[in-house]
Tab-separated table of C-alpha atoms in Angstrom:
chain	number	residue	atom	x	y	z
A	1	MET	CA	-24.637	120.623	74.845
A	2	ALA	CA	-25.913	117.922	77.311
A	3	PRO	CA	-27.470	119.767	80.383
A	4	ALA	CA	-25.349	118.492	82.769
A	5	ALA	CA	-22.177	119.848	80.982
A	6	MET	CA	-24.144	122.893	80.301
A	7	SER	CA	-24.562	123.243	84.082
A	8	ILE	CA	-20.672	122.647	84.738
A	9	ALA	CA	-19.772	125.214	82.082
A	10	ALA	CA	-22.188	127.823	83.326
A	11	GLN	CA	-21.245	127.210	86.935
A	12	SER	CA	-17.654	127.700	86.011
A	13	LEU	CA	-18.393	131.107	84.639
A	14	SER	CA	-20.423	132.539	87.636
A	15	GLY	CA	-17.497	134.464	88.826
A	16	ALA	CA	-15.822	135.683	85.621
A	17	LYS	CA	-14.887	139.592	85.583
A	18	PRO	CA	-15.830	140.853	81.973
A	19	VAL	CA	-12.362	142.361	81.400
A	20	SER	CA	-8.959	141.057	80.254
A	21	TYR	CA	-7.209	139.486	83.013
A	22	TRP	CA	-3.882	140.918	81.260
A	23	LEU	CA	-5.142	144.323	81.638
A	24	ASP	CA	-6.645	143.908	85.384
A	25	ASP	CA	-3.247	143.833	86.894
A	26	PRO	CA	-2.082	146.169	89.740
A	27	ALA	CA	0.816	146.980	87.596
A	28	LYS	CA	-1.018	148.866	84.999
A	29	PRO	CA	0.507	152.612	84.785
A	30	ASP	CA	-1.609	155.499	84.755
A	31	ALA	CA	-2.553	157.093	81.821
A	32	LEU	CA	-0.167	160.270	80.531
A	33	PRO	CA	-2.290	163.250	79.827
A	34	ALA	CA	-3.889	164.331	76.336
A	35	LEU	CA	-2.341	166.373	73.827
A	36	THR	CA	-3.436	170.222	73.997
A	37	GLY	CA	-2.137	172.562	71.504
A	38	ASP	CA	0.348	171.819	68.737
A	39	GLU	CA	3.174	169.895	68.928
A	40	HIS	CA	6.159	169.593	66.532
A	41	ALA	CA	8.243	166.391	65.946
A	42	ASP	CA	10.426	164.800	63.480
A	43	LEU	CA	8.363	161.456	63.355
A	44	LEU	CA	4.728	161.163	64.936
A	45	VAL	CA	3.492	157.597	65.360
A	46	ILE	CA	-0.215	157.206	65.704
A	47	GLY	CA	-1.348	154.320	67.922
A	48	GLY	CA	0.071	152.876	71.312
A	49	GLY	CA	-0.260	149.305	70.751
A	50	TYR	CA	2.700	146.829	70.029
A	51	SER	CA	2.732	148.289	66.206
A	52	GLY	CA	3.253	152.024	67.489
A	53	LEU	CA	5.379	151.506	70.405
A	54	TRP	CA	8.029	149.303	68.812
A	55	THR	CA	8.092	152.023	65.611
A	56	ALA	CA	8.842	154.798	68.514
A	57	LEU	CA	11.316	152.649	70.220
A	58	ILE	CA	13.194	151.528	67.220
A	59	ALA	CA	13.476	154.716	65.834
A	60	LYS	CA	15.013	156.557	68.704
A	61	GLU	CA	17.498	153.285	68.851
A	62	ARG	CA	18.433	154.038	65.118
A	63	ASP	CA	18.620	157.704	65.984
A	64	PRO	CA	18.741	158.995	69.456
A	65	GLY	CA	18.848	162.736	68.122
A	66	ARG	CA	15.154	161.954	66.422
A	67	ASP	CA	12.362	164.004	67.738
A	68	VAL	CA	9.484	161.144	68.081
A	69	VAL	CA	5.968	161.989	69.394
A	70	LEU	CA	3.326	158.878	70.043
A	71	ILE	CA	-0.407	159.526	70.299
A	72	GLU	CA	-2.921	157.123	71.444
A	73	GLY	CA	-6.430	157.427	71.232
A	74	HIS	CA	-7.241	155.341	74.271
A	75	GLU	CA	-4.570	153.995	76.490
A	76	VAL	CA	-1.527	152.179	75.438
A	77	GLY	CA	-1.940	148.705	75.236
A	78	TRP	CA	-5.658	149.062	75.765
A	79	ALA	CA	-6.704	147.295	72.667
A	80	ALA	CA	-5.532	144.157	71.100
A	81	SER	CA	-2.031	144.281	72.715
A	82	GLY	CA	-3.651	143.905	76.074
A	83	ARG	CA	-6.181	141.322	75.214
A	84	ASN	CA	-4.202	138.531	73.287
A	85	GLY	CA	-2.847	135.225	74.061
A	86	GLY	CA	0.360	136.335	74.770
A	87	PHE	CA	1.841	133.541	72.134
A	88	CYS	CA	5.046	135.729	70.609
A	89	ALA	CA	5.708	133.782	67.600
A	90	ALA	CA	8.935	134.289	65.149
A	91	SER	CA	6.745	133.484	62.533
A	92	LEU	CA	6.309	136.400	60.256
A	93	THR	CA	3.731	134.427	57.722
A	94	HIS	CA	1.001	133.376	59.986
A	95	GLY	CA	2.625	130.001	60.305
A	96	LEU	CA	5.208	128.302	57.921
A	97	ALA	CA	2.774	126.511	55.947
A	98	ASN	CA	0.953	129.795	55.054
A	99	GLY	CA	4.317	131.110	54.156
A	100	VAL	CA	5.555	128.499	51.881
A	101	GLU	CA	2.474	128.546	50.224
A	102	ARG	CA	2.606	132.241	49.109
A	103	TRP	CA	6.069	133.131	49.071
A	104	PRO	CA	8.010	129.552	48.510
A	105	ASP	CA	10.963	131.678	47.139
A	106	GLU	CA	11.317	133.907	49.919
A	107	ILE	CA	10.550	131.348	52.810
A	108	ALA	CA	14.062	130.556	53.851
A	109	LYS	CA	14.823	134.684	54.282
A	110	LEU	CA	10.984	135.150	56.188
A	111	GLU	CA	11.944	132.305	58.315
A	112	GLU	CA	15.518	133.705	59.264
A	113	LEU	CA	14.055	137.391	59.693
A	114	GLY	CA	11.430	135.938	61.997
A	115	GLU	CA	13.934	134.402	63.965
A	116	ARG	CA	16.018	137.413	64.335
A	117	ASN	CA	13.192	139.467	64.899
A	118	LEU	CA	12.005	136.882	68.178
A	119	ASP	CA	15.612	137.255	69.303
A	120	SER	CA	15.332	140.897	69.049
A	121	ILE	CA	12.245	141.078	71.085
A	122	GLU	CA	13.940	138.843	73.696
A	123	ALA	CA	16.947	141.114	73.876
A	124	ALA	CA	14.843	144.311	74.228
A	125	VAL	CA	12.934	142.716	77.110
A	126	ALA	CA	16.121	142.041	79.008
A	127	ARG	CA	18.088	145.485	77.828
A	128	TYR	CA	15.054	147.484	78.995
A	129	GLY	CA	14.345	145.614	82.194
A	130	ILE	CA	10.614	144.701	80.987
A	131	ASP	CA	9.192	142.405	83.322
A	132	CYS	CA	6.621	140.692	81.116
A	133	GLU	CA	6.939	137.103	82.140
A	134	PHE	CA	8.909	136.095	78.753
A	135	GLU	CA	9.171	132.489	78.351
A	136	ARG	CA	10.883	130.947	75.209
A	137	THR	CA	8.892	127.313	75.836
A	138	GLY	CA	7.814	127.058	72.364
A	139	GLU	CA	4.503	125.670	70.815
A	140	ILE	CA	2.491	122.325	70.090
A	141	ASP	CA	0.077	122.158	67.485
A	142	VAL	CA	-2.215	119.364	68.665
A	143	ALA	CA	-4.175	116.942	66.625
A	144	THR	CA	-7.658	116.015	68.145
A	145	GLU	CA	-9.046	114.418	65.398
A	146	PRO	CA	-7.468	111.473	62.990
A	147	HIS	CA	-7.363	113.636	59.733
A	148	GLN	CA	-5.249	116.130	61.682
A	149	LEU	CA	-2.787	113.891	62.894
A	150	GLU	CA	-2.332	112.560	59.546
A	151	GLU	CA	-2.010	116.283	58.264
A	152	LEU	CA	0.600	117.045	61.133
A	153	ARG	CA	2.676	113.891	60.106
A	154	GLU	CA	2.793	114.797	56.370
A	155	TRP	CA	3.877	118.340	57.460
A	156	HIS	CA	6.443	116.974	59.830
A	157	GLU	CA	8.022	114.918	56.746
A	158	GLU	CA	7.771	118.579	54.580
A	159	LEU	CA	9.591	120.382	57.114
A	160	VAL	CA	12.358	117.745	57.073
A	161	LYS	CA	12.667	118.002	53.297
A	162	LEU	CA	12.830	122.038	53.579
A	163	GLY	CA	15.627	121.324	56.329
A	164	ILE	CA	13.894	123.088	59.045
A	165	THR	CA	15.059	121.945	62.375
A	166	GLY	CA	13.554	122.190	65.978
A	167	VAL	CA	10.265	120.866	65.117
A	168	ASP	CA	9.428	117.337	66.485
A	169	PHE	CA	6.667	115.065	65.721
A	170	LEU	CA	5.067	113.629	68.733
A	171	ASP	CA	2.783	110.854	69.089
A	172	ARG	CA	-0.195	110.432	71.299
A	173	ASP	CA	1.777	109.139	74.154
A	174	ALA	CA	4.611	111.611	73.559
A	175	LEU	CA	2.283	114.374	73.743
A	176	ARG	CA	0.074	113.037	76.728
A	177	ALA	CA	3.319	112.736	78.544
A	178	GLU	CA	4.101	116.469	78.176
A	179	VAL	CA	0.222	117.637	78.596
A	180	ASP	CA	-2.282	115.222	79.484
A	181	SER	CA	-5.664	115.163	77.792
A	182	PRO	CA	-8.069	112.321	76.545
A	183	THR	CA	-8.615	114.425	73.368
A	184	PHE	CA	-4.994	114.620	72.110
A	185	LEU	CA	-3.767	112.262	69.529
A	186	GLY	CA	-0.314	113.568	68.591
A	187	GLY	CA	1.310	116.849	67.835
A	188	LEU	CA	4.422	119.024	66.478
A	189	TRP	CA	6.139	120.768	69.056
A	190	ASP	CA	8.116	123.928	67.746
A	191	ARG	CA	10.567	124.233	70.502
A	192	SER	CA	11.936	127.557	70.113
A	193	GLY	CA	9.806	129.595	67.731
A	194	VAL	CA	7.342	130.849	70.050
A	195	ALA	CA	7.733	132.514	73.416
A	196	MET	CA	4.773	132.985	76.259
A	197	LEU	CA	4.582	136.394	78.080
A	198	HIS	CA	2.081	138.811	79.472
A	199	PRO	CA	1.108	140.932	76.756
A	200	ALA	CA	-0.346	144.008	78.590
A	201	LYS	CA	3.159	144.160	80.803
A	202	LEU	CA	5.095	143.985	77.577
A	203	ALA	CA	3.152	146.894	76.085
A	204	TRP	CA	3.455	148.932	79.165
A	205	GLY	CA	7.109	148.187	79.597
A	206	LEU	CA	7.575	149.646	75.730
A	207	LYS	CA	5.985	152.663	77.096
A	208	ARG	CA	8.231	152.810	80.031
A	209	ALA	CA	11.345	152.023	77.534
A	210	CYS	CA	10.065	154.871	75.176
A	211	GLU	CA	9.609	157.525	77.934
A	212	GLY	CA	13.184	156.619	78.664
A	213	LEU	CA	14.464	157.339	75.514
A	214	GLY	CA	12.688	160.712	75.242
A	215	VAL	CA	9.726	159.906	73.138
A	216	ARG	CA	7.003	162.055	74.192
A	217	ILE	CA	3.597	160.041	74.533
A	218	TYR	CA	-0.045	161.401	74.670
A	219	GLU	CA	-3.079	159.251	75.696
A	220	HIS	CA	-6.420	159.727	75.338
A	221	THR	CA	-5.329	161.833	72.082
A	222	ARG	CA	-7.110	160.279	68.956
A	223	GLY	CA	-5.920	161.257	65.259
A	224	LEU	CA	-8.654	162.619	63.666
A	225	ASP	CA	-7.413	163.499	60.244
A	226	LEU	CA	-3.903	163.659	58.307
A	227	VAL	CA	-3.220	166.454	55.812
A	228	ARG	CA	-0.129	167.703	54.021
A	229	SER	CA	1.455	170.754	55.781
A	230	GLY	CA	4.168	172.191	53.976
A	231	SER	CA	7.145	169.657	53.343
A	232	GLY	CA	5.619	167.440	56.256
A	233	MET	CA	2.280	166.455	57.456
A	234	ALA	CA	-0.448	167.592	60.259
A	235	VAL	CA	-2.704	165.755	62.315
A	236	ARG	CA	-5.488	167.182	63.874
A	237	THR	CA	-6.608	165.742	67.644
A	238	PRO	CA	-9.165	166.709	69.871
A	239	TYR	CA	-7.537	169.249	71.498
A	240	GLY	CA	-4.728	170.179	69.085
A	241	ARG	CA	-2.437	169.281	66.280
A	242	VAL	CA	0.844	167.730	65.694
A	243	PHE	CA	3.067	168.698	62.912
A	244	ALA	CA	5.759	166.236	61.659
A	245	ARG	CA	8.273	165.361	58.906
A	246	ARG	CA	7.123	161.789	58.732
A	247	VAL	CA	4.083	159.868	59.952
A	248	ALA	CA	3.925	156.107	61.130
A	249	LEU	CA	0.505	154.508	61.527
A	250	GLY	CA	0.409	151.713	63.704
A	251	THR	CA	-3.530	151.801	64.110
A	252	ASN	CA	-4.365	148.146	62.813
A	253	ILE	CA	-7.766	147.430	63.499
A	254	PHE	CA	-9.081	150.909	63.922
A	255	PRO	CA	-9.850	153.211	60.535
A	256	SER	CA	-6.753	154.070	58.907
A	257	LEU	CA	-6.056	157.541	58.291
A	258	VAL	CA	-5.372	156.745	55.022
A	259	LYS	CA	-8.377	155.830	53.474
A	260	ARG	CA	-7.451	153.596	50.738
A	261	VAL	CA	-5.910	151.319	53.176
A	262	ARG	CA	-9.389	150.537	54.592
A	263	PRO	CA	-10.918	147.972	52.548
A	264	TYR	CA	-7.802	145.553	52.817
A	265	THR	CA	-8.782	144.695	56.901
A	266	VAL	CA	-12.013	143.504	58.403
A	267	PRO	CA	-12.433	143.248	62.123
A	268	VAL	CA	-12.614	139.763	63.664
A	269	TYR	CA	-13.770	139.555	67.456
A	270	ASP	CA	-11.748	136.766	69.186
A	271	TYR	CA	-12.526	135.728	72.804
A	272	ALA	CA	-10.864	134.319	75.815
A	273	LEU	CA	-11.044	132.566	79.349
A	274	MET	CA	-8.823	132.824	82.260
A	275	THR	CA	-9.250	130.362	84.786
A	276	GLU	CA	-8.499	130.834	88.648
A	277	PRO	CA	-5.014	129.496	89.841
A	278	LEU	CA	-4.773	125.737	89.455
A	279	THR	CA	-3.819	124.034	92.933
A	280	PRO	CA	-0.483	121.715	92.594
A	281	GLU	CA	-2.770	118.834	92.614
A	282	GLN	CA	-4.813	120.212	89.421
A	283	LEU	CA	-1.673	121.011	87.781
A	284	GLU	CA	-0.124	117.556	88.487
A	285	SER	CA	-3.495	116.268	87.166
A	286	ILE	CA	-2.889	117.436	83.475
A	287	GLY	CA	1.252	117.665	83.627
A	288	TRP	CA	2.172	120.215	81.517
A	289	LYS	CA	5.741	120.883	83.111
A	290	GLY	CA	7.051	122.231	80.103
A	291	ARG	CA	4.352	125.327	80.270
A	292	GLN	CA	4.551	125.272	76.193
A	293	GLY	CA	1.835	127.113	74.200
A	294	LEU	CA	-1.031	124.878	72.601
A	295	GLY	CA	-3.187	125.254	69.663
A	296	ASP	CA	-5.062	122.623	68.549
A	297	SER	CA	-5.346	121.791	64.477
A	298	ALA	CA	-9.034	122.566	63.611
A	299	ASN	CA	-10.073	125.340	61.334
A	300	GLN	CA	-11.913	126.691	64.522
A	301	PHE	CA	-9.194	126.183	66.753
A	302	HIS	CA	-8.318	126.807	70.077
A	303	TYR	CA	-5.381	128.436	71.768
A	304	PHE	CA	-4.395	127.850	75.366
A	305	ARG	CA	-1.254	128.211	77.705
A	306	LEU	CA	-0.415	128.323	81.259
A	307	SER	CA	0.239	131.973	82.891
A	308	ALA	CA	2.779	132.801	85.346
A	309	ASP	CA	0.841	131.911	88.510
A	310	ASN	CA	-0.820	129.038	86.672
A	311	ARG	CA	-3.612	129.956	85.321
A	312	ILE	CA	-5.105	128.463	82.174
A	313	LEU	CA	-5.663	130.896	79.369
A	314	TRP	CA	-8.380	129.155	76.805
A	315	GLY	CA	-9.400	131.181	73.492
A	316	GLY	CA	-10.413	130.947	70.109
A	317	TYR	CA	-12.877	128.936	68.045
A	318	ASP	CA	-15.537	131.493	67.413
A	319	ALA	CA	-14.307	134.681	64.997
A	320	ILE	CA	-16.705	136.950	64.612
A	321	TYR	CA	-17.094	139.403	61.990
A	322	PRO	CA	-19.933	141.976	62.671
A	323	TYR	CA	-21.867	143.395	59.590
A	324	GLY	CA	-20.165	146.411	58.027
A	325	GLY	CA	-16.826	145.873	60.021
A	326	ARG	CA	-18.914	147.441	63.374
A	327	LEU	CA	-16.346	148.208	66.258
A	328	SER	CA	-17.990	148.492	69.464
A	329	ALA	CA	-17.303	147.894	73.139
A	330	ASP	CA	-20.717	145.824	73.261
A	331	LEU	CA	-18.947	143.159	71.376
A	332	ASP	CA	-16.081	142.508	73.807
A	333	GLN	CA	-18.493	140.416	75.782
A	334	ARG	CA	-20.427	137.239	73.917
A	335	PRO	CA	-21.689	135.134	76.760
A	336	GLU	CA	-22.710	132.336	74.183
A	337	THR	CA	-19.164	132.330	73.298
A	338	PHE	CA	-17.580	131.993	76.527
A	339	LEU	CA	-20.486	129.146	77.442
A	340	LYS	CA	-19.195	127.296	74.442
A	341	LEU	CA	-15.438	127.767	75.359
A	342	ALA	CA	-16.145	126.640	79.266
A	343	GLU	CA	-17.498	123.632	77.812
A	344	GLN	CA	-15.075	122.707	75.513
A	345	PHE	CA	-12.214	123.403	78.021
A	346	PHE	CA	-14.011	120.820	80.329
A	347	ASP	CA	-14.112	118.109	77.201
A	348	CYS	CA	-10.399	118.855	76.749
A	349	PHE	CA	-9.164	118.439	80.235
A	350	PRO	CA	-12.095	116.968	82.206
A	351	GLN	CA	-9.598	116.096	85.041
A	352	LEU	CA	-10.594	119.759	85.922
A	353	SER	CA	-13.842	119.769	86.676
A	354	GLY	CA	-14.835	122.158	89.274
A	355	VAL	CA	-12.203	124.888	88.057
A	356	HIS	CA	-13.558	128.369	87.622
A	357	PHE	CA	-12.923	131.037	85.277
A	358	SER	CA	-11.921	134.271	86.769
A	359	HIS	CA	-12.188	136.549	83.588
A	360	ALA	CA	-13.856	136.412	80.273
A	361	TRP	CA	-13.347	138.924	77.401
A	362	GLY	CA	-12.910	139.778	73.740
A	363	GLY	CA	-11.592	142.315	71.233
A	364	ALA	CA	-11.055	142.887	67.567
A	365	ILE	CA	-8.401	141.581	65.487
A	366	ASP	CA	-7.290	143.094	62.501
A	367	THR	CA	-7.711	140.322	59.593
A	368	CYS	CA	-6.713	140.528	55.926
A	369	SER	CA	-7.095	138.241	53.207
A	370	ARG	CA	-3.821	136.506	53.183
A	371	PHE	CA	-3.424	136.158	56.885
A	372	THR	CA	0.078	138.613	57.062
A	373	ALA	CA	0.716	141.978	57.728
A	374	PHE	CA	0.861	144.275	54.511
A	375	PHE	CA	2.697	147.347	54.330
A	376	GLY	CA	2.840	150.744	52.163
A	377	THR	CA	3.298	154.593	51.768
A	378	ALA	CA	1.257	157.359	51.074
A	379	HIS	CA	1.666	161.283	50.846
A	380	GLN	CA	4.668	160.864	48.522
A	381	GLY	CA	6.333	158.530	51.312
A	382	ARG	CA	5.854	161.050	54.126
A	383	VAL	CA	3.576	158.624	55.750
A	384	ALA	CA	3.735	154.751	56.444
A	385	TYR	CA	1.729	151.987	57.449
A	386	ALA	CA	1.179	148.463	58.624
A	387	ALA	CA	-1.688	146.506	59.235
A	388	GLY	CA	-3.455	143.028	59.020
A	389	TYR	CA	-1.504	141.202	61.390
A	390	THR	CA	-4.410	138.670	61.875
A	391	GLY	CA	-3.476	137.385	65.464
A	392	LEU	CA	0.271	137.090	65.156
A	393	GLY	CA	0.994	140.610	65.874
A	394	VAL	CA	2.779	139.963	69.193
A	395	GLY	CA	5.854	139.439	67.295
A	396	SER	CA	5.521	140.477	63.835
A	397	THR	CA	4.542	143.992	64.669
A	398	ARG	CA	8.031	144.744	65.551
A	399	PHE	CA	9.200	143.609	62.275
A	400	GLY	CA	6.627	145.715	60.873
A	401	ALA	CA	8.099	148.554	62.696
A	402	ASP	CA	11.308	147.783	61.081
A	403	VAL	CA	9.539	147.937	57.661
A	404	MET	CA	7.585	151.213	58.349
A	405	LEU	CA	10.913	152.975	59.285
A	406	ASP	CA	12.867	151.765	56.394
A	407	LEU	CA	9.799	152.907	54.260
A	408	LEU	CA	10.070	156.206	55.713
A	409	ALA	CA	13.736	156.524	55.041
A	410	GLY	CA	13.477	155.683	51.729
A	411	GLU	CA	15.888	152.960	52.337
A	412	GLU	CA	16.232	149.496	50.289
A	413	THR	CA	16.931	147.045	52.671
A	414	GLU	CA	16.662	143.016	52.953
A	415	ARG	CA	13.120	143.817	54.519
A	416	THR	CA	11.596	146.217	51.812
A	417	ARG	CA	12.929	143.905	49.102
A	418	LEU	CA	10.711	141.107	49.960
A	419	ASP	CA	7.573	140.433	47.987
A	420	MET	CA	5.805	140.140	51.066
A	421	VAL	CA	6.452	143.587	51.872
A	422	ARG	CA	6.160	144.764	48.009
A	423	SER	CA	2.764	143.174	47.529
A	424	LYS	CA	-0.849	143.589	49.135
A	425	PRO	CA	-3.408	141.004	49.959
A	426	MET	CA	-6.917	141.383	47.827
A	427	PRO	CA	-9.076	143.812	49.514
A	428	PHE	CA	-12.191	142.814	50.957
A	429	PRO	CA	-15.715	143.619	48.926
A	430	PRO	CA	-17.977	146.192	50.311
A	431	GLU	CA	-21.080	145.255	52.256
A	432	PRO	CA	-23.422	143.131	51.963
A	433	PHE	CA	-20.717	141.122	49.934
A	434	ALA	CA	-18.191	141.138	52.819
A	435	TRP	CA	-20.340	139.679	54.969
A	436	ALA	CA	-22.077	136.839	52.801
A	437	GLY	CA	-18.560	135.858	51.806
A	438	ILE	CA	-16.994	135.578	55.434
A	439	GLU	CA	-20.379	133.920	56.688
A	440	ILE	CA	-20.112	131.116	53.854
A	441	THR	CA	-16.157	130.811	54.686
A	442	LYS	CA	-16.895	130.367	58.224
A	443	ARG	CA	-19.885	127.543	57.885
A	444	SER	CA	-17.257	125.875	55.185
A	445	LEU	CA	-14.584	125.711	57.249
A	446	ALA	CA	-16.992	124.481	60.429
A	447	ARG	CA	-18.172	121.682	57.784
A	448	ALA	CA	-14.516	120.799	56.984
A	449	ASP	CA	-13.823	120.195	60.682
A	450	SER	CA	-16.444	117.688	60.914
A	451	ASN	CA	-15.944	115.985	57.971
A	452	GLY	CA	-12.362	114.626	58.149
A	453	GLY	CA	-11.172	117.825	56.759
A	454	HIS	CA	-12.696	117.886	53.735
A	455	ARG	CA	-12.798	121.153	52.131
A	456	ASN	CA	-15.596	121.894	49.665
A	457	LEU	CA	-15.677	123.914	46.325
A	458	TRP	CA	-16.019	127.190	48.090
A	459	LEU	CA	-12.861	126.612	49.878
A	460	LYS	CA	-11.212	124.804	47.167
A	461	THR	CA	-11.618	128.230	45.077
A	462	MET	CA	-10.658	130.621	48.025
A	463	ASP	CA	-7.474	128.303	48.112
A	464	LYS	CA	-6.747	128.773	44.469
A	465	LEU	CA	-7.482	132.432	44.705
A	466	GLY	CA	-5.040	132.868	47.887
A	467	LEU	CA	-7.844	134.001	49.659
A	468	GLY	CA	-9.052	133.627	53.395
A	469	PHE	CA	-10.625	134.116	56.696
A	470	ASP	CA	-8.936	133.491	59.997
A	471	SER	CA	-8.241	135.070	63.453
């Protein structure tokens, strides 16, 4: 980094608050009291992020008479659900390319289910009056290197052969007419398969909707252990217990109460910056009238978007795996990554030199080796779980909620018949092998980015085994 560039980047971070912009909002509701004593329910949902909230809400929509309790170890929306980029994608497979590679025979059904799922999210936002700044503006995958442009062009041709519509190839001039950066060479615009939203307000709105349907929610109530109790299950909490006929686990990155599930996920820390609101002149200098979400096509990629008040969220690039899968609030802040992100931001938008960042934050994502959620049951079908969303959980957690409820009901549905639902990813090995393998993969991906996209033997072997590492 040149000294002048470092100075500009460092100065831009001088006033950044070390907290998620989304969570730093006056609309944040007060926490509900913790559980004390014993509770009983037909269904206990553990986890107050999107996964748990959607599960509780849909459970009541399916059966209004069902008695549902939800417990959350901290506050609703506090973890990944309140720290992400606010991209709500239709894809259930971490992008169409990953889905085609893994489930070619099911991809048409997976795409249909994903589109219906996103439509259902939009409908729920309207039905429950959730003010989460929902904008179905789509997303543009951007090429910033010649080899990326060629890959996007070839992929667009493949989409045409597959009969996938609604995705347009943009050359350099067409893309820069949408969003102007000297680094942009072209892109693919998915016009309706991705929405932008305020992620914390979505979580808070789902919380209110659940309460309105009669779900009893307890915050600052961590599930400590899960055991059989008669014909149902019992979960111990710090100040009480919950007895339930069925249990849905939406704990994602946090250690599963079904211990055999734990090796299937690792935590990846992702980081983001949010600018101060752009002036009309600054916004005019970059265009972006369509308000699409954007992401570049590198292995170490960035994602960026406009907020409702015309700030730019700029995140990604670094994906940090802490040795041993350690989860710690200390890892939410990483100044060296924030400085790198700020420098890269001004490389992308030099016309915004002088803009400052108001917020800088990080958080853990639950990553699995196939990049998509996996599902299962335990305790003879009394417990269901979903985890491993790998960064695309804003939308797909609602699908996962439907799957968990199907599994708990013992129903065979179009969802539970999917190979994606019936199969599991490869678990991660124990330490030190997990850390070593992830580090080798990260370094190989970085080399591929700087070497025309050419993948080395390690990455080619991982590709053949269907394994990977991503955020």
